PDB file of C-alpha atoms in Angstrom:
ATOM      1  CA  MET A 176     299.920  43.179 115.217  1.00 45.00           C
ATOM      2  CA  ARG A 177     300.455  42.654 111.503  1.00 48.00           C
ATOM      3  CA  SER A 178     298.421  39.446 111.490  1.00 47.00           C
ATOM      4  CA  SER A 179     295.502  41.137 113.299  1.00 46.00           C
ATOM      5  CA  ASN A 180     295.410  43.925 110.719  1.00 47.00           C
ATOM      6  CA  VAL A 181     295.456  41.427 107.890  1.00 48.00           C
ATOM      7  CA  GLY A 182     292.569  39.596 109.534  1.00 48.00           C
ATOM      8  CA  LEU A 183     290.454  42.787 109.504  1.00 47.00           C
ATOM      9  CA  LEU A 184     290.867  43.431 105.798  1.00 59.00           C
ATOM     10  CA  PRO A 185     288.262  40.928 104.553  1.00 71.00           C
ATOM     11  CA  ARG A 186     285.720  42.338 107.007  1.00 71.00           C
ATOM     12  CA  ASP A 187     286.361  45.914 105.853  1.00 76.00           C
ATOM     13  CA  LEU A 188     286.132  44.805 102.247  1.00 79.00           C
ATOM     14  CA  PHE A 189     282.829  43.043 102.921  1.00 80.00           C
ATOM     15  CA  GLU A 190     281.419  46.164 104.615  1.00 82.00           C
ATOM     16  CA  ARG A 191     282.415  48.339 101.663  1.00 84.00           C
ATOM     17  CA  ILE A 192     280.879  45.935  99.164  1.00 86.00           C
ATOM     18  CA  PHE A 193     277.699  45.645 101.215  1.00 86.00           C
ATOM     19  CA  ARG A 194     277.458  49.431 101.588  1.00 87.00           C
ATOM     20  CA  GLY A 195     278.020  49.893  97.856  1.00 87.00           C
ATOM     21  CA  CYS A 196     275.301  47.367  97.021  1.00 91.00           C
ATOM     22  CA  VAL A 197     272.848  49.102  99.358  1.00 91.00           C
ATOM     23  CA  TYR A 198     273.598  52.511  97.811  1.00 91.00           C
ATOM     24  CA  ALA A 199     273.254  51.072  94.323  1.00 91.00           C
ATOM     25  CA  MET A 200     269.852  49.554  95.179  1.00 93.00           C
ATOM     26  CA  ILE A 201     268.651  52.861  96.625  1.00 92.00           C
ATOM     27  CA  ILE A 202     269.756  54.715  93.489  1.00 89.00           C
ATOM     28  CA  ILE A 203     268.089  52.168  91.191  1.00 89.00           C
ATOM     29  CA  VAL A 204     264.827  52.193  93.155  1.00 89.00           C
ATOM     30  CA  ASN A 205     264.685  55.996  93.102  1.00 86.00           C
ATOM     31  CA  LEU A 206     265.710  56.483  89.491  1.00 86.00           C
ATOM     32  CA  PHE A 207     263.703  53.662  87.928  1.00 88.00           C
ATOM     33  CA  PRO A 208     260.334  55.535  87.994  1.00 87.00           C
ATOM     34  CA  PHE A 209     261.933  58.500  86.198  1.00 87.00           C
ATOM     35  CA  VAL A 210     263.534  56.253  83.592  1.00 88.00           C
ATOM     36  CA  TRP A 211     260.290  54.329  83.084  1.00 87.00           C
ATOM     37  CA  GLY A 212     258.281  57.561  82.798  1.00 86.00           C
ATOM     38  CA  PHE A 213     260.710  59.038  80.272  1.00 89.00           C
ATOM     39  CA  VAL A 214     260.728  55.874  78.175  1.00 88.00           C
ATOM     40  CA  THR A 215     256.923  55.825  78.212  1.00 87.00           C
ATOM     41  CA  SER A 216     256.748  59.496  77.198  1.00 87.00           C
ATOM     42  CA  ILE A 217     258.822  58.922  74.047  1.00 87.00           C
ATOM     43  CA  LYS A 218     256.866  55.876  72.864  1.00 86.00           C
ATOM     44  CA  GLU A 219     254.033  55.795  70.389  1.00 84.00           C
ATOM     45  CA  THR A 220     250.643  54.941  71.844  1.00 80.00           C
ATOM     46  CA  ALA A 221     250.718  51.518  70.181  1.00 81.00           C
ATOM     47  CA  ASP A 222     254.104  50.736  71.761  1.00 79.00           C
ATOM     48  CA  ILE A 223     252.893  51.824  75.210  1.00 81.00           C
ATOM     49  CA  ASN A 224     250.088  49.241  75.119  1.00 79.00           C
ATOM     50  CA  VAL A 225     252.409  46.384  74.108  1.00 78.00           C
ATOM     51  CA  TYR A 226     252.736  43.539  76.618  1.00 80.00           C
ATOM     52  CA  PRO A 227     255.276  42.791  77.961  1.00 80.00           C
ATOM     53  CA  PRO A 228     256.503  46.410  78.139  1.00 77.00           C
ATOM     54  CA  MET A 229     259.658  47.324  76.227  1.00 76.00           C
ATOM     55  CA  LEU A 230     262.529  49.415  77.518  1.00 77.00           C
ATOM     56  CA  SER A 231     264.219  49.402  74.126  1.00 76.00           C
ATOM     57  CA  GLY A 232     263.626  48.410  70.543  1.00 76.00           C
ATOM     58  CA  PHE A 233     260.871  50.948  69.772  1.00 79.00           C
ATOM     59  CA  ASP A 234     260.684  54.039  67.575  1.00 80.00           C
ATOM     60  CA  VAL A 235     261.372  57.243  69.520  1.00 83.00           C
ATOM     61  CA  SER A 236     258.617  59.814  69.134  1.00 83.00           C
ATOM     62  CA  TRP A 237     258.151  63.263  70.699  1.00 88.00           C
ATOM     63  CA  THR A 238     254.465  63.391  69.842  1.00 88.00           C
ATOM     64  CA  HIS A 239     253.308  63.383  73.456  1.00 88.00           C
ATOM     65  CA  TYR A 240     255.469  66.390  74.302  1.00 90.00           C
ATOM     66  CA  GLU A 241     254.053  68.237  71.316  1.00 89.00           C
ATOM     67  CA  THR A 242     250.559  67.340  72.524  1.00 88.00           C
ATOM     68  CA  ILE A 243     251.010  68.848  75.974  1.00 90.00           C
ATOM     69  CA  LEU A 244     252.819  71.922  74.642  1.00 89.00           C
ATOM     70  CA  ASN A 245     249.886  72.601  72.315  1.00 89.00           C
ATOM     71  CA  SER A 246     247.380  72.222  75.157  1.00 87.00           C
ATOM     72  CA  ASN A 247     246.731  74.239  78.320  1.00 88.00           C
ATOM     73  CA  PHE A 248     249.911  72.900  79.941  1.00 90.00           C
ATOM     74  CA  PRO A 249     252.174  75.940  79.192  1.00 91.00           C
ATOM     75  CA  ILE A 250     249.584  78.231  80.806  1.00 93.00           C
ATOM     76  CA  ALA A 251     249.471  75.968  83.867  1.00 93.00           C
ATOM     77  CA  LEU A 252     253.277  76.018  83.997  1.00 92.00           C
ATOM     78  CA  ARG A 253     253.261  79.820  83.914  1.00 93.00           C
ATOM     79  CA  ASN A 254     250.616  79.907  86.645  1.00 94.00           C
ATOM     80  CA  SER A 255     252.597  77.587  88.911  1.00 93.00           C
ATOM     81  CA  ILE A 256     255.725  79.685  88.477  1.00 93.00           C
ATOM     82  CA  PHE A 257     253.767  82.816  89.372  1.00 95.00           C
ATOM     83  CA  TYR A 258     252.062  81.185  92.360  1.00 95.00           C
ATOM     84  CA  SER A 259     255.313  79.750  93.696  1.00 93.00           C
ATOM     85  CA  LEU A 260     257.355  82.936  93.284  1.00 94.00           C
ATOM     86  CA  SER A 261     254.597  85.012  94.902  1.00 94.00           C
ATOM     87  CA  ALA A 262     254.424  82.628  97.857  1.00 94.00           C
ATOM     88  CA  ILE A 263     258.213  82.653  98.221  1.00 93.00           C
ATOM     89  CA  LEU A 264     258.438  86.458  98.182  1.00 95.00           C
ATOM     90  CA  ILE A 265     255.595  87.071 100.645  1.00 95.00           C
ATOM     91  CA  SER A 266     256.697  84.260 102.961  1.00 93.00           C
ATOM     92  CA  ALA A 267     260.297  85.503 102.968  1.00 92.00           C
ATOM     93  CA  VAL A 268     259.315  89.055 103.911  1.00 93.00           C
ATOM     94  CA  CYS A 269     256.857  87.946 106.609  1.00 92.00           C
ATOM     95  CA  SER A 270     259.188  85.316 108.084  1.00 92.00           C
ATOM     96  CA  ILE A 271     262.098  87.776 108.262  1.00 93.00           C
ATOM     97  CA  MET A 272     259.975  90.330 110.127  1.00 91.00           C
ATOM     98  CA  PHE A 273     258.583  87.670 112.468  1.00 90.00           C
ATOM     99  CA  ALA A 274     261.995  86.183 113.191  1.00 90.00           C
ATOM    100  CA  TYR A 275     263.509  89.594 113.889  1.00 91.00           C
ATOM    101  CA  ALA A 276     260.723  90.510 116.301  1.00 88.00           C
ATOM    102  CA  PHE A 277     260.868  87.101 117.953  1.00 88.00           C
ATOM    103  CA  THR A 278     264.641  87.024 118.464  1.00 87.00           C
ATOM    104  CA  ARG A 279     265.332  90.706 119.189  1.00 86.00           C
ATOM    105  CA  HIS A 280     262.389  91.776 121.370  1.00 84.00           C
ATOM    106  CA  ARG A 281     260.590  90.613 124.488  1.00 84.00           C
ATOM    107  CA  PHE A 282     256.807  90.794 124.749  1.00 83.00           C
ATOM    108  CA  ARG A 283     254.116  89.103 126.777  1.00 84.00           C
ATOM    109  CA  THR A 284     252.608  86.932 124.049  1.00 84.00           C
ATOM    110  CA  LYS A 285     255.953  85.644 122.795  1.00 83.00           C
ATOM    111  CA  LYS A 286     255.375  82.070 123.899  1.00 83.00           C
ATOM    112  CA  LEU A 287     251.846  82.156 122.513  1.00 86.00           C
ATOM    113  CA  PHE A 288     253.126  83.109 119.058  1.00 84.00           C
ATOM    114  CA  PHE A 289     255.828  80.474 119.358  1.00 83.00           C
ATOM    115  CA  TYR A 290     253.260  77.731 119.961  1.00 85.00           C
ATOM    116  CA  LEU A 291     250.986  79.064 117.205  1.00 85.00           C
ATOM    117  CA  ILE A 292     253.857  78.771 114.752  1.00 84.00           C
ATOM    118  CA  LEU A 293     254.709  75.330 116.089  1.00 82.00           C
ATOM    119  CA  PHE A 294     251.122  74.080 115.732  1.00 83.00           C
ATOM    120  CA  GLY A 295     250.842  75.619 112.267  1.00 81.00           C
ATOM    121  CA  ILE A 296     253.810  73.730 110.819  1.00 82.00           C
ATOM    122  CA  PRO A 297     251.732  70.614 109.912  1.00 79.00           C
ATOM    123  CA  LEU A 298     249.672  72.830 107.560  1.00 72.00           C
ATOM    124  CA  SER A 299     252.525  72.690 105.053  1.00 69.00           C
ATOM    125  CA  MET A 300     252.075  68.906 104.877  1.00 69.00           C
ATOM    126  CA  GLY A 301     248.336  68.501 105.546  1.00 64.00           C
ATOM    127  CA  SER A 302     246.704  71.379 103.709  1.00 68.00           C
ATOM    128  CA  ALA A 303     243.932  69.089 102.440  1.00 73.00           C
ATOM    129  CA  ALA A 304     242.507  68.893 105.972  1.00 76.00           C
ATOM    130  CA  LEU A 305     241.314  72.523 105.723  1.00 80.00           C
ATOM    131  CA  VAL A 306     240.035  72.464 102.159  1.00 85.00           C
ATOM    132  CA  VAL A 307     236.356  72.514 103.178  1.00 86.00           C
ATOM    133  CA  PRO A 308     236.526  75.432 105.656  1.00 87.00           C
ATOM    134  CA  ASN A 309     238.790  77.325 103.261  1.00 87.00           C
ATOM    135  CA  TYR A 310     236.323  76.866 100.434  1.00 89.00           C
ATOM    136  CA  LEU A 311     233.409  78.012 102.603  1.00 90.00           C
ATOM    137  CA  LEU A 312     235.302  81.080 103.805  1.00 90.00           C
ATOM    138  CA  PHE A 313     236.645  82.083 100.405  1.00 90.00           C
ATOM    139  CA  SER A 314     233.286  81.559  98.697  1.00 91.00           C
ATOM    140  CA  LYS A 315     231.539  83.822 101.231  1.00 91.00           C
ATOM    141  CA  VAL A 316     233.981  86.676 100.694  1.00 90.00           C
ATOM    142  CA  GLY A 317     234.055  86.186  96.903  1.00 89.00           C
ATOM    143  CA  MET A 318     237.696  85.069  96.661  1.00 90.00           C
ATOM    144  CA  VAL A 319     237.178  81.728  94.917  1.00 90.00           C
ATOM    145  CA  ASN A 320     238.657  81.281  91.439  1.00 90.00           C
ATOM    146  CA  ARG A 321     240.752  84.462  91.537  1.00 90.00           C
ATOM    147  CA  TRP A 322     244.341  84.987  90.452  1.00 91.00           C
ATOM    148  CA  TYR A 323     245.347  85.705  94.058  1.00 91.00           C
ATOM    149  CA  THR A 324     243.440  82.808  95.664  1.00 91.00           C
ATOM    150  CA  LEU A 325     246.175  80.193  95.503  1.00 92.00           C
ATOM    151  CA  PRO A 326     249.107  82.486  96.423  1.00 93.00           C
ATOM    152  CA  LEU A 327     247.275  83.521  99.606  1.00 92.00           C
ATOM    153  CA  LEU A 328     246.625  79.905 100.539  1.00 91.00           C
ATOM    154  CA  TYR A 329     250.160  78.805  99.730  1.00 92.00           C
ATOM    155  CA  VAL A 330     251.553  81.583 101.922  1.00 92.00           C
ATOM    156  CA  SER A 331     249.259  80.733 104.836  1.00 89.00           C
ATOM    157  CA  TYR A 332     250.133  77.022 104.616  1.00 89.00           C
ATOM    158  CA  ASN A 333     253.913  77.419 104.325  1.00 90.00           C
ATOM    159  CA  LEU A 334     254.498  80.536 106.430  1.00 90.00           C
ATOM    160  CA  PRO A 335     254.743  78.692 109.800  1.00 90.00           C
ATOM    161  CA  MET A 336     257.546  76.468 108.532  1.00 89.00           C
ATOM    162  CA  ALA A 337     259.339  79.458 106.988  1.00 89.00           C
ATOM    163  CA  CYS A 338     259.064  81.376 110.273  1.00 90.00           C
ATOM    164  CA  TRP A 339     260.370  78.384 112.225  1.00 89.00           C
ATOM    165  CA  VAL A 340     263.435  78.081 110.009  1.00 88.00           C
ATOM    166  CA  MET A 341     264.138  81.834 110.029  1.00 89.00           C
ATOM    167  CA  VAL A 342     263.824  82.062 113.804  1.00 89.00           C
ATOM    168  CA  GLY A 343     266.376  79.290 114.178  1.00 84.00           C
ATOM    169  CA  GLY A 344     268.799  81.025 111.831  1.00 85.00           C
ATOM    170  CA  MET A 345     268.329  84.543 113.132  1.00 87.00           C
ATOM    171  CA  ALA A 346     268.747  83.388 116.723  1.00 85.00           C
ATOM    172  CA  SER A 347     272.323  82.395 115.864  1.00 84.00           C
ATOM    173  CA  VAL A 348     273.151  85.964 114.741  1.00 85.00           C
ATOM    174  CA  PRO A 349     274.365  88.026 117.758  1.00 86.00           C
ATOM    175  CA  SER A 350     272.323  91.119 118.550  1.00 85.00           C
ATOM    176  CA  ALA A 351     275.583  93.031 118.913  1.00 87.00           C
ATOM    177  CA  ILE A 352     275.740  93.143 115.122  1.00 88.00           C
ATOM    178  CA  ASP A 353     272.494  95.136 115.090  1.00 85.00           C
ATOM    179  CA  GLU A 354     273.897  97.601 117.617  1.00 86.00           C
ATOM    180  CA  ALA A 355     277.137  97.974 115.678  1.00 89.00           C
ATOM    181  CA  ALA A 356     275.244  98.601 112.450  1.00 87.00           C
ATOM    182  CA  SER A 357     273.041 101.205 114.162  1.00 88.00           C
ATOM    183  CA  ILE A 358     276.116 103.001 115.496  1.00 86.00           C
ATOM    184  CA  ASP A 359     277.546 103.086 111.966  1.00 84.00           C
ATOM    185  CA  GLY A 360     274.380 104.798 110.738  1.00 85.00           C
ATOM    186  CA  ALA A 361     272.335 101.885 109.323  1.00 85.00           C
ATOM    187  CA  ASN A 362     268.569 102.208 109.664  1.00 88.00           C
ATOM    188  CA  LYS A 363     266.161  99.503 110.809  1.00 87.00           C
ATOM    189  CA  ARG A 364     265.024  98.654 107.294  1.00 89.00           C
ATOM    190  CA  TYR A 365     268.581  97.922 106.176  1.00 90.00           C
ATOM    191  CA  ILE A 366     269.333  95.870 109.280  1.00 88.00           C
ATOM    192  CA  ILE A 367     266.176  93.746 109.047  1.00 88.00           C
ATOM    193  CA  PHE A 368     265.944  93.155 105.302  1.00 89.00           C
ATOM    194  CA  VAL A 369     269.571  93.360 104.115  1.00 88.00           C
ATOM    195  CA  LEU A 370     272.167  92.873 106.845  1.00 89.00           C
ATOM    196  CA  ILE A 371     270.724  90.033 108.923  1.00 88.00           C
ATOM    197  CA  PRO A 372     269.341  87.992 105.963  1.00 87.00           C
ATOM    198  CA  ARG A 373     272.835  87.997 104.475  1.00 87.00           C
ATOM    199  CA  LEU A 374     274.222  86.567 107.702  1.00 86.00           C
ATOM    200  CA  CYS A 375     271.656  83.754 107.762  1.00 85.00           C
ATOM    201  CA  LEU A 376     271.397  83.192 104.019  1.00 84.00           C
ATOM    202  CA  PRO A 377     271.212  79.353 104.279  1.00 84.00           C
ATOM    203  CA  CYS A 378     268.111  79.641 106.479  1.00 86.00           C
ATOM    204  CA  LEU A 379     266.513  82.102 104.072  1.00 88.00           C
ATOM    205  CA  ALA A 380     267.250  79.805 101.130  1.00 86.00           C
ATOM    206  CA  CYS A 381     265.939  76.820 103.109  1.00 86.00           C
ATOM    207  CA  SER A 382     262.636  78.542 103.920  1.00 88.00           C
ATOM    208  CA  ALA A 383     262.279  79.656 100.287  1.00 89.00           C
ATOM    209  CA  LEU A 384     262.955  76.121  99.079  1.00 89.00           C
ATOM    210  CA  LEU A 385     260.389  74.608 101.454  1.00 88.00           C
ATOM    211  CA  THR A 386     257.821  77.197 100.379  1.00 90.00           C
ATOM    212  CA  PHE A 387     258.529  76.469  96.719  1.00 92.00           C
ATOM    213  CA  ILE A 388     258.091  72.724  97.211  1.00 89.00           C
ATOM    214  CA  GLY A 389     254.851  73.202  99.124  1.00 88.00           C
ATOM    215  CA  ALA A 390     253.416  75.572  96.522  1.00 90.00           C
ATOM    216  CA  TRP A 391     254.619  73.655  93.461  1.00 92.00           C
ATOM    217  CA  ASN A 392     253.429  70.206  94.568  1.00 88.00           C
ATOM    218  CA  GLU A 393     250.055  71.203  96.042  1.00 88.00           C
ATOM    219  CA  TYR A 394     247.040  69.653  94.285  1.00 88.00           C
ATOM    220  CA  VAL A 395     243.948  69.168  96.479  1.00 87.00           C
ATOM    221  CA  VAL A 396     243.321  72.783  97.465  1.00 88.00           C
ATOM    222  CA  SER A 397     244.081  74.148  94.006  1.00 89.00           C
ATOM    223  CA  SER A 398     241.694  71.679  92.374  1.00 88.00           C
ATOM    224  CA  VAL A 399     238.853  72.848  94.656  1.00 89.00           C
ATOM    225  CA  LEU A 400     239.442  76.598  95.039  1.00 90.00           C
ATOM    226  CA  VAL A 401     240.138  77.180  91.331  1.00 90.00           C
ATOM    227  CA  SER A 402     237.796  76.056  88.560  1.00 87.00           C
ATOM    228  CA  SER A 403     239.013  78.034  85.549  1.00 87.00           C
ATOM    229  CA  GLN A 404     241.503  76.360  83.211  1.00 85.00           C
ATOM    230  CA  GLY A 405     243.285  79.678  82.804  1.00 88.00           C
ATOM    231  CA  LEU A 406     244.128  79.618  86.535  1.00 91.00           C
ATOM    232  CA  TYR A 407     244.976  75.935  86.937  1.00 92.00           C
ATOM    233  CA  PRO A 408     248.455  75.163  88.352  1.00 93.00           C
ATOM    234  CA  ILE A 409     250.644  72.505  86.821  1.00 92.00           C
ATOM    235  CA  GLN A 410     249.602  69.688  89.170  1.00 90.00           C
ATOM    236  CA  VAL A 411     245.918  70.082  88.284  1.00 90.00           C
ATOM    237  CA  SER A 412     246.779  70.275  84.587  1.00 88.00           C
ATOM    238  CA  ILE A 413     248.503  66.879  84.771  1.00 88.00           C
ATOM    239  CA  TYR A 414     245.315  65.210  85.956  1.00 84.00           C
ATOM    240  CA  THR A 415     243.444  66.277  82.824  1.00 81.00           C
ATOM    241  CA  TYR A 416     245.014  63.247  81.149  1.00 82.00           C
ATOM    242  CA  LEU A 417     243.294  60.912  83.617  1.00 78.00           C
ATOM    243  CA  GLY A 418     240.005  60.788  81.749  1.00 67.00           C
ATOM    244  CA  TYR A 419     236.771  59.002  82.515  1.00 63.00           C
ATOM    245  CA  PHE A 420     237.334  56.528  79.666  1.00 63.00           C
ATOM    246  CA  GLY A 421     240.970  55.780  80.474  1.00 68.00           C
ATOM    247  CA  ARG A 422     244.424  57.225  80.931  1.00 77.00           C
ATOM    248  CA  GLU A 423     246.510  58.857  78.237  1.00 81.00           C
ATOM    249  CA  TRP A 424     249.793  57.417  79.419  1.00 83.00           C
ATOM    250  CA  GLY A 425     252.004  59.215  76.912  1.00 85.00           C
ATOM    251  CA  PRO A 426     250.901  62.809  77.661  1.00 87.00           C
ATOM    252  CA  LEU A 427     250.521  61.925  81.331  1.00 88.00           C
ATOM    253  CA  MET A 428     254.137  60.798  81.657  1.00 89.00           C
ATOM    254  CA  ALA A 429     255.419  63.709  79.567  1.00 89.00           C
ATOM    255  CA  SER A 430     253.590  66.321  81.657  1.00 90.00           C
ATOM    256  CA  ALA A 431     254.575  64.640  84.939  1.00 89.00           C
ATOM    257  CA  LEU A 432     258.252  64.634  83.960  1.00 89.00           C
ATOM    258  CA  MET A 433     258.123  68.293  82.946  1.00 89.00           C
ATOM    259  CA  ALA A 434     256.543  69.087  86.322  1.00 90.00           C
ATOM    260  CA  VAL A 435     259.323  67.237  88.170  1.00 89.00           C
ATOM    261  CA  VAL A 436     262.193  68.912  86.296  1.00 87.00           C
ATOM    262  CA  PRO A 437     262.008  72.244  88.240  1.00 86.00           C
ATOM    263  CA  ILE A 438     262.084  70.364  91.554  1.00 86.00           C
ATOM    264  CA  LEU A 439     265.157  68.406  90.443  1.00 83.00           C
ATOM    265  CA  ILE A 440     266.911  71.583  89.281  1.00 84.00           C
ATOM    266  CA  VAL A 441     266.188  73.392  92.542  1.00 82.00           C
ATOM    267  CA  PHE A 442     267.395  70.471  94.657  1.00 79.00           C
ATOM    268  CA  THR A 443     270.526  70.101  92.532  1.00 79.00           C
ATOM    269  CA  PHE A 444     271.669  73.660  93.227  1.00 76.00           C
ATOM    270  CA  LEU A 445     270.059  74.340  96.630  1.00 73.00           C
ATOM    271  CA  GLY A 446     270.024  70.912  98.262  1.00 70.00           C
ATOM    272  CA  LYS A 447     273.018  71.699 100.476  1.00 71.00           C
ATOM    273  CA  LEU A 448     271.400  74.943 101.616  1.00 69.00           C
ATOM    274  CA  LEU A 449     268.357  72.973 102.713  1.00 68.00           C
ATOM    275  CA  ILE A 450     270.449  70.823 105.063  1.00 68.00           C
ATOM    276  CA  SER A 451     272.511  73.713 106.412  1.00 65.00           C
ATOM    277  CA  GLY A 452     269.432  75.888 106.857  1.00 63.00           C
ATOM    278  CA  LEU A 453     267.601  73.257 108.879  1.00 62.00           C
ATOM    279  CA  THR A 454     270.595  72.545 111.105  1.00 63.00           C
ATOM    280  CA  SER A 455     271.857  76.083 111.753  1.00 61.00           C
ATOM    281  CA  GLY A 456     270.762  77.803 114.916  1.00 49.00           C
ATOM    282  CA  ALA A 457     268.328  76.693 117.577  1.00 43.00           C
ATOM    283  CA  VAL A 458     265.325  78.175 119.340  1.00 43.00           C
ATOM    284  CA  LYS A 459     265.573  78.232 123.096  1.00 45.00           C
ATOM    285  CA  GLU A 460     262.713  79.319 125.241  1.00 43.00           C
TER     286      GLU A 460
END
């Protein structure tokens, strides 16, 4: 028995080394674009155009960050924060009400609404497919290039996914809790918007995170439905450095990194809630 265990040690050691090498390669591949973008953003324009490119041995300069901060970029950053928070708030309220009605009540068109939500989930990933009909509709009703144009679109695109996640989480909360709260004197508003969301907080955080990602990273629709620089989101503002006569690599990398930082911060603190929210509960029809 002792000799067989000793014979397994080299194999276990090889598996650990191989697994460590694979993880290290994945980390390097994923982090290298961020490192390269940051190094490019702190170079002078003359150093950026040097061939072969340098990862070290250049003078550090924050000129490109000063350039974007003195441009329309801070306004675009403010707009994206407003658009994303508005979409999160409206989607959270609507998805909570939908999930409560779907999991606590029986009605004839329940399956129809279930399939509508299911078919609407791809909108959060393929919003560009509806950019033409959305533009035609919004232009006819005079809602193009308004401060509320993009929040409405972001809500409509990400609401099906938020409803799907909330239904899965709320289905795991027993309805007996509602009855017990009603007996204790709690009203419907408290039960729907306070009590049950606390019990499925990971699902609520997961739906909010997915809505934030969809609203923050969206580019195609916002570049078509909004034409005023004062209403541009951050993703459209980045593309202003891709000019007709060339690319301004320094400001482009600086603005792109500043646009990625909020996503990294959110995933750092809420990444676990995303996994737990997607895996908690199940919808059974």
